Amino acid sequence: MSGTPANGTADGTTDDTQALRTPPRQNLAPLLVPLVVGGLVAVALGVYGRAHTPTGFAVGPAGFSGPLAMKSWLTTGAFLLAGVQVFSALVMWGRIKLDVPWIGALHRWSGRAAFLLTIPVAFHCLYALGAQFDVTRVLVHSLLGCFFYGVFTAKMLALPKRGLPGWTLPLLGGLAFTALAGLWVTSSLWFFTTIGVKL
């Protein structure tokens, strides 16, 4: 019985189109260090939050009525800037067709500003309140906070690496945004709907 060879053409020559259709193997090794370090950051924050005796006070809420209001508004600002991050990333990756030459700068600076807004919030949460697991909302909030800084660390460490799969940065960025959205829901939204919208 004659026929076409499994890996060739009818005349016996090799068909290179099959090799071209086969995607190259993705090298995940460069992603190992960012993921491990990010995981260690998340665990370290959680351990510190549980081991540290809460002081009840950490950051003076200058311009705000109290620490909860300060945390709620700063988290809201970080969440809105994270939305700018998602939008600018979609433009940069070609998912939204816009010709905006400064979109890269917008993406970088909105990310930096969002991260800076989270610092006093995280410091107050860890130092003044600690990681609390008694109430479901606070438990979720504490775990999301640790996860956010872990995945943020992994993303920052993965940024300069070459040869990573194309899904690496979108996935890590998406996880960071999701964690920050969860933090906003379990803190700011709760504050605004339970205590009220006030400075």
PDB file of C-alpha atoms in Angstrom:
ATOM      1  CA  MET A   1       0.000   0.000   0.000  1.00  0.00           C
ATOM      2  CA  SER A   2       1.524   3.307  -1.032  1.00  0.00           C
ATOM      3  CA  GLY A   3       0.745   6.802   0.233  1.00  0.00           C
ATOM      4  CA  THR A   4       2.198  10.015   1.505  1.00  0.00           C
ATOM      5  CA  PRO A   5       4.788   9.601   4.286  1.00  0.00           C
ATOM      6  CA  ALA A   6       3.620  10.768   7.701  1.00  0.00           C
ATOM      7  CA  ASN A   7       6.215  13.530   7.812  1.00  0.00           C
ATOM      8  CA  GLY A   8       6.749  14.169   4.130  1.00  0.00           C
ATOM      9  CA  THR A   9       5.171  14.792   0.747  1.00  0.00           C
ATOM     10  CA  ALA A  10       4.120  12.363  -1.965  1.00  0.00           C
ATOM     11  CA  ASP A  11       7.562  12.561  -3.584  1.00  0.00           C
ATOM     12  CA  GLY A  12       9.302  11.714  -0.289  1.00  0.00           C
ATOM     13  CA  THR A  13      10.622  15.207   0.532  1.00  0.00           C
ATOM     14  CA  THR A  14      10.233  16.622   4.024  1.00  0.00           C
ATOM     15  CA  ASP A  15       7.272  18.939   4.675  1.00  0.00           C
ATOM     16  CA  ASP A  16       8.654  21.955   6.596  1.00  0.00           C
ATOM     17  CA  THR A  17       5.226  23.503   7.168  1.00  0.00           C
ATOM     18  CA  GLN A  18       4.550  21.101  10.048  1.00  0.00           C
ATOM     19  CA  ALA A  19       7.703  22.276  11.805  1.00  0.00           C
ATOM     20  CA  LEU A  20       6.660  25.879  11.232  1.00  0.00           C
ATOM     21  CA  ARG A  21       3.245  25.222  12.753  1.00  0.00           C
ATOM     22  CA  THR A  22       4.718  23.719  15.911  1.00  0.00           C
ATOM     23  CA  PRO A  23       5.073  26.464  18.539  1.00  0.00           C
ATOM     24  CA  PRO A  24       8.500  26.780  20.124  1.00  0.00           C
ATOM     25  CA  ARG A  25       8.908  25.429  23.640  1.00  0.00           C
ATOM     26  CA  GLN A  26       8.436  28.125  26.238  1.00  0.00           C
ATOM     27  CA  ASN A  27      11.210  28.591  28.776  1.00  0.00           C
ATOM     28  CA  LEU A  28       9.665  29.060  32.225  1.00  0.00           C
ATOM     29  CA  ALA A  29      12.977  28.914  34.108  1.00  0.00           C
ATOM     30  CA  PRO A  30      13.487  32.734  34.174  1.00  0.00           C
ATOM     31  CA  LEU A  31      10.061  33.022  35.835  1.00  0.00           C
ATOM     32  CA  LEU A  32      11.062  30.808  38.757  1.00  0.00           C
ATOM     33  CA  VAL A  33      12.980  33.437  40.760  1.00  0.00           C
ATOM     34  CA  PRO A  34      10.287  36.166  40.463  1.00  0.00           C
ATOM     35  CA  LEU A  35       7.575  33.708  41.530  1.00  0.00           C
ATOM     36  CA  VAL A  36       9.592  32.357  44.468  1.00  0.00           C
ATOM     37  CA  VAL A  37      10.560  35.818  45.703  1.00  0.00           C
ATOM     38  CA  GLY A  38       6.987  37.062  45.272  1.00  0.00           C
ATOM     39  CA  GLY A  39       5.712  34.073  47.235  1.00  0.00           C
ATOM     40  CA  LEU A  40       8.222  34.733  50.008  1.00  0.00           C
ATOM     41  CA  VAL A  41       7.131  38.393  50.196  1.00  0.00           C
ATOM     42  CA  ALA A  42       3.472  37.384  50.508  1.00  0.00           C
ATOM     43  CA  VAL A  43       4.233  34.800  53.216  1.00  0.00           C
ATOM     44  CA  ALA A  44       6.549  37.172  55.106  1.00  0.00           C
ATOM     45  CA  LEU A  45       3.869  39.871  55.235  1.00  0.00           C
ATOM     46  CA  GLY A  46       1.297  37.393  56.464  1.00  0.00           C
ATOM     47  CA  VAL A  47       3.620  36.003  59.137  1.00  0.00           C
ATOM     48  CA  TYR A  48       4.569  39.501  60.307  1.00  0.00           C
ATOM     49  CA  GLY A  49       0.922  40.566  60.377  1.00  0.00           C
ATOM     50  CA  ARG A  50       0.056  37.616  62.625  1.00  0.00           C
ATOM     51  CA  ALA A  51       3.156  37.705  64.845  1.00  0.00           C
ATOM     52  CA  HIS A  52       3.295  41.478  65.367  1.00  0.00           C
ATOM     53  CA  THR A  53       1.295  42.871  68.271  1.00  0.00           C
ATOM     54  CA  PRO A  54      -1.018  45.547  66.784  1.00  0.00           C
ATOM     55  CA  THR A  55      -0.344  49.032  68.105  1.00  0.00           C
ATOM     56  CA  GLY A  56      -3.716  50.525  67.129  1.00  0.00           C
ATOM     57  CA  PHE A  57      -1.923  53.491  65.531  1.00  0.00           C
ATOM     58  CA  ALA A  58       0.652  53.794  62.772  1.00  0.00           C
ATOM     59  CA  VAL A  59       0.164  56.661  60.317  1.00  0.00           C
ATOM     60  CA  GLY A  60      -1.283  60.056  61.156  1.00  0.00           C
ATOM     61  CA  PRO A  61      -4.331  60.591  58.913  1.00  0.00           C
ATOM     62  CA  ALA A  62      -3.430  64.176  57.932  1.00  0.00           C
ATOM     63  CA  GLY A  63      -6.377  65.798  56.181  1.00  0.00           C
ATOM     64  CA  PHE A  64      -8.706  62.870  56.951  1.00  0.00           C
ATOM     65  CA  SER A  65     -11.210  62.321  59.732  1.00  0.00           C
ATOM     66  CA  GLY A  66      -9.517  59.113  60.792  1.00  0.00           C
ATOM     67  CA  PRO A  67      -7.345  56.200  59.681  1.00  0.00           C
ATOM     68  CA  LEU A  68     -10.225  54.271  58.108  1.00  0.00           C
ATOM     69  CA  ALA A  69     -11.151  57.249  55.950  1.00  0.00           C
ATOM     70  CA  MET A  70      -7.512  57.748  54.965  1.00  0.00           C
ATOM     71  CA  LYS A  71      -7.127  54.099  54.005  1.00  0.00           C
ATOM     72  CA  SER A  72     -10.401  54.097  52.064  1.00  0.00           C
ATOM     73  CA  TRP A  73      -9.560  57.140  49.972  1.00  0.00           C
ATOM     74  CA  LEU A  74      -5.953  56.139  49.303  1.00  0.00           C
ATOM     75  CA  THR A  75      -7.088  52.655  48.273  1.00  0.00           C
ATOM     76  CA  THR A  76      -9.719  54.210  46.011  1.00  0.00           C
ATOM     77  CA  GLY A  77      -7.032  56.343  44.371  1.00  0.00           C
ATOM     78  CA  ALA A  78      -4.806  53.294  43.881  1.00  0.00           C
ATOM     79  CA  PHE A  79      -7.725  51.329  42.424  1.00  0.00           C
ATOM     80  CA  LEU A  80      -8.573  54.100  39.934  1.00  0.00           C
ATOM     81  CA  LEU A  81      -4.926  54.323  38.880  1.00  0.00           C
ATOM     82  CA  ALA A  82      -4.895  50.539  38.491  1.00  0.00           C
ATOM     83  CA  GLY A  83      -7.786  50.996  36.063  1.00  0.00           C
ATOM     84  CA  VAL A  84      -5.573  53.395  34.105  1.00  0.00           C
ATOM     85  CA  GLN A  85      -2.926  50.656  34.171  1.00  0.00           C
ATOM     86  CA  VAL A  86      -5.292  48.128  32.628  1.00  0.00           C
ATOM     87  CA  PHE A  87      -6.463  50.568  29.944  1.00  0.00           C
ATOM     88  CA  SER A  88      -2.949  51.677  29.010  1.00  0.00           C
ATOM     89  CA  ALA A  89      -1.751  48.046  28.932  1.00  0.00           C
ATOM     90  CA  LEU A  90      -4.566  47.152  26.516  1.00  0.00           C
ATOM     91  CA  VAL A  91      -3.485  50.027  24.267  1.00  0.00           C
ATOM     92  CA  MET A  92       0.176  49.003  24.475  1.00  0.00           C
ATOM     93  CA  TRP A  93      -0.632  45.375  23.631  1.00  0.00           C
ATOM     94  CA  GLY A  94      -2.792  46.438  20.697  1.00  0.00           C
ATOM     95  CA  ARG A  95      -6.102  45.283  22.178  1.00  0.00           C
ATOM     96  CA  ILE A  96      -7.413  48.848  21.988  1.00  0.00           C
ATOM     97  CA  LYS A  97      -6.480  50.647  18.794  1.00  0.00           C
ATOM     98  CA  LEU A  98      -5.238  54.094  19.751  1.00  0.00           C
ATOM     99  CA  ASP A  99      -2.237  56.017  18.490  1.00  0.00           C
ATOM    100  CA  VAL A 100      -1.013  57.570  21.732  1.00  0.00           C
ATOM    101  CA  PRO A 101       2.776  58.047  21.801  1.00  0.00           C
ATOM    102  CA  TRP A 102       2.854  58.750  25.542  1.00  0.00           C
ATOM    103  CA  ILE A 103       0.879  55.654  26.566  1.00  0.00           C
ATOM    104  CA  GLY A 104       4.020  53.899  27.864  1.00  0.00           C
ATOM    105  CA  ALA A 105       4.814  56.804  30.185  1.00  0.00           C
ATOM    106  CA  LEU A 106       1.200  56.881  31.365  1.00  0.00           C
ATOM    107  CA  HIS A 107       1.367  53.171  32.133  1.00  0.00           C
ATOM    108  CA  ARG A 108       4.618  53.452  34.073  1.00  0.00           C
ATOM    109  CA  TRP A 109       3.696  56.537  36.107  1.00  0.00           C
ATOM    110  CA  SER A 110       0.152  55.417  36.925  1.00  0.00           C
ATOM    111  CA  GLY A 111       1.626  52.167  38.235  1.00  0.00           C
ATOM    112  CA  ARG A 112       4.189  53.973  40.345  1.00  0.00           C
ATOM    113  CA  ALA A 113       1.578  56.350  41.764  1.00  0.00           C
ATOM    114  CA  ALA A 114      -0.832  53.496  42.521  1.00  0.00           C
ATOM    115  CA  PHE A 115       1.886  51.578  44.359  1.00  0.00           C
ATOM    116  CA  LEU A 116       2.925  54.642  46.382  1.00  0.00           C
ATOM    117  CA  LEU A 117      -0.679  55.189  47.487  1.00  0.00           C
ATOM    118  CA  THR A 118      -0.805  51.646  48.854  1.00  0.00           C
ATOM    119  CA  ILE A 119       2.280  52.050  51.066  1.00  0.00           C
ATOM    120  CA  PRO A 120       0.735  54.055  53.950  1.00  0.00           C
ATOM    121  CA  VAL A 121      -2.356  51.849  53.774  1.00  0.00           C
ATOM    122  CA  ALA A 122      -0.335  48.630  54.020  1.00  0.00           C
ATOM    123  CA  PHE A 123       1.869  50.062  56.755  1.00  0.00           C
ATOM    124  CA  HIS A 124      -1.146  51.033  58.820  1.00  0.00           C
ATOM    125  CA  CYS A 125      -2.845  47.689  58.232  1.00  0.00           C
ATOM    126  CA  LEU A 126       0.201  45.648  59.222  1.00  0.00           C
ATOM    127  CA  TYR A 127       1.593  47.778  62.029  1.00  0.00           C
ATOM    128  CA  ALA A 128      -1.570  49.119  63.643  1.00  0.00           C
ATOM    129  CA  LEU A 129      -4.027  46.293  62.991  1.00  0.00           C
ATOM    130  CA  GLY A 130      -2.071  43.196  61.976  1.00  0.00           C
ATOM    131  CA  ALA A 131      -3.446  40.330  59.900  1.00  0.00           C
ATOM    132  CA  GLN A 132      -6.828  39.438  61.377  1.00  0.00           C
ATOM    133  CA  PHE A 133      -8.686  36.243  60.559  1.00  0.00           C
ATOM    134  CA  ASP A 134     -11.716  36.497  62.881  1.00  0.00           C
ATOM    135  CA  VAL A 135     -14.127  38.221  60.486  1.00  0.00           C
ATOM    136  CA  THR A 136     -14.571  36.875  56.948  1.00  0.00           C
ATOM    137  CA  ARG A 137     -14.266  40.296  55.289  1.00  0.00           C
ATOM    138  CA  VAL A 138     -11.099  41.122  57.214  1.00  0.00           C
ATOM    139  CA  LEU A 139      -9.675  37.644  56.569  1.00  0.00           C
ATOM    140  CA  VAL A 140     -10.169  38.039  52.811  1.00  0.00           C
ATOM    141  CA  HIS A 141      -8.761  41.575  52.983  1.00  0.00           C
ATOM    142  CA  SER A 142      -5.643  40.426  54.857  1.00  0.00           C
ATOM    143  CA  LEU A 143      -4.971  37.557  52.447  1.00  0.00           C
ATOM    144  CA  LEU A 144      -5.529  39.785  49.394  1.00  0.00           C
ATOM    145  CA  GLY A 145      -3.121  42.373  50.790  1.00  0.00           C
ATOM    146  CA  CYS A 146      -0.350  39.793  51.180  1.00  0.00           C
ATOM    147  CA  PHE A 147      -1.118  38.349  47.744  1.00  0.00           C
ATOM    148  CA  PHE A 148      -1.092  41.795  46.097  1.00  0.00           C
ATOM    149  CA  TYR A 149       2.417  42.627  47.292  1.00  0.00           C
ATOM    150  CA  GLY A 150       3.625  39.146  46.401  1.00  0.00           C
ATOM    151  CA  VAL A 151       2.333  39.243  42.832  1.00  0.00           C
ATOM    152  CA  PHE A 152       3.462  42.873  42.441  1.00  0.00           C
ATOM    153  CA  THR A 153       6.987  41.836  43.459  1.00  0.00           C
ATOM    154  CA  ALA A 154       6.907  38.941  40.991  1.00  0.00           C
ATOM    155  CA  LYS A 155       5.788  41.254  38.187  1.00  0.00           C
ATOM    156  CA  MET A 156       8.485  43.827  38.885  1.00  0.00           C
ATOM    157  CA  LEU A 157      11.165  41.136  38.948  1.00  0.00           C
ATOM    158  CA  ALA A 158       9.837  39.580  35.734  1.00  0.00           C
ATOM    159  CA  LEU A 159       9.748  42.888  33.806  1.00  0.00           C
ATOM    160  CA  PRO A 160      13.462  43.051  32.863  1.00  0.00           C
ATOM    161  CA  LYS A 161      13.728  39.350  32.016  1.00  0.00           C
ATOM    162  CA  ARG A 162      13.879  38.254  28.384  1.00  0.00           C
ATOM    163  CA  GLY A 163      12.521  35.086  26.885  1.00  0.00           C
ATOM    164  CA  LEU A 164       9.466  34.799  29.131  1.00  0.00           C
ATOM    165  CA  PRO A 165       6.188  33.555  27.648  1.00  0.00           C
ATOM    166  CA  GLY A 166       4.045  36.351  26.235  1.00  0.00           C
ATOM    167  CA  TRP A 167       1.328  35.716  28.797  1.00  0.00           C
ATOM    168  CA  THR A 168       3.597  36.349  31.808  1.00  0.00           C
ATOM    169  CA  LEU A 169       3.201  40.104  32.284  1.00  0.00           C
ATOM    170  CA  PRO A 170      -0.511  40.241  31.357  1.00  0.00           C
ATOM    171  CA  LEU A 171      -1.211  37.420  33.809  1.00  0.00           C
ATOM    172  CA  LEU A 172       0.785  38.950  36.670  1.00  0.00           C
ATOM    173  CA  GLY A 173      -0.632  42.400  35.964  1.00  0.00           C
ATOM    174  CA  GLY A 174      -4.148  40.987  35.828  1.00  0.00           C
ATOM    175  CA  LEU A 175      -3.652  39.192  39.146  1.00  0.00           C
ATOM    176  CA  ALA A 176      -2.321  42.388  40.758  1.00  0.00           C
ATOM    177  CA  PHE A 177      -5.329  44.342  39.474  1.00  0.00           C
ATOM    178  CA  THR A 178      -7.740  41.643  40.681  1.00  0.00           C
ATOM    179  CA  ALA A 179      -6.143  41.636  44.135  1.00  0.00           C
ATOM    180  CA  LEU A 180      -6.330  45.431  44.330  1.00  0.00           C
ATOM    181  CA  ALA A 181      -9.975  45.357  43.236  1.00  0.00           C
ATOM    182  CA  GLY A 182     -10.676  42.840  45.995  1.00  0.00           C
ATOM    183  CA  LEU A 183      -8.860  45.042  48.500  1.00  0.00           C
ATOM    184  CA  TRP A 184     -10.989  48.013  47.446  1.00  0.00           C
ATOM    185  CA  VAL A 185     -14.219  46.035  47.788  1.00  0.00           C
ATOM    186  CA  THR A 186     -13.306  44.671  51.227  1.00  0.00           C
ATOM    187  CA  SER A 187     -12.137  48.040  52.577  1.00  0.00           C
ATOM    188  CA  SER A 188     -13.137  51.207  50.741  1.00  0.00           C
ATOM    189  CA  LEU A 189     -16.491  50.030  49.408  1.00  0.00           C
ATOM    190  CA  TRP A 190     -17.311  48.564  52.818  1.00  0.00           C
ATOM    191  CA  PHE A 191     -16.364  51.869  54.483  1.00  0.00           C
ATOM    192  CA  PHE A 192     -18.352  54.023  52.052  1.00  0.00           C
ATOM    193  CA  THR A 193     -21.480  51.865  52.275  1.00  0.00           C
ATOM    194  CA  THR A 194     -21.322  51.158  56.013  1.00  0.00           C
ATOM    195  CA  ILE A 195     -19.898  54.317  57.590  1.00  0.00           C
ATOM    196  CA  GLY A 196     -20.506  56.815  54.795  1.00  0.00           C
ATOM    197  CA  VAL A 197     -18.661  58.817  52.168  1.00  0.00           C
ATOM    198  CA  LYS A 198     -16.621  61.304  54.134  1.00  0.00           C
ATOM    199  CA  LEU A 199     -13.094  62.570  54.455  1.00  0.00           C
TER     200      LEU A 199
END
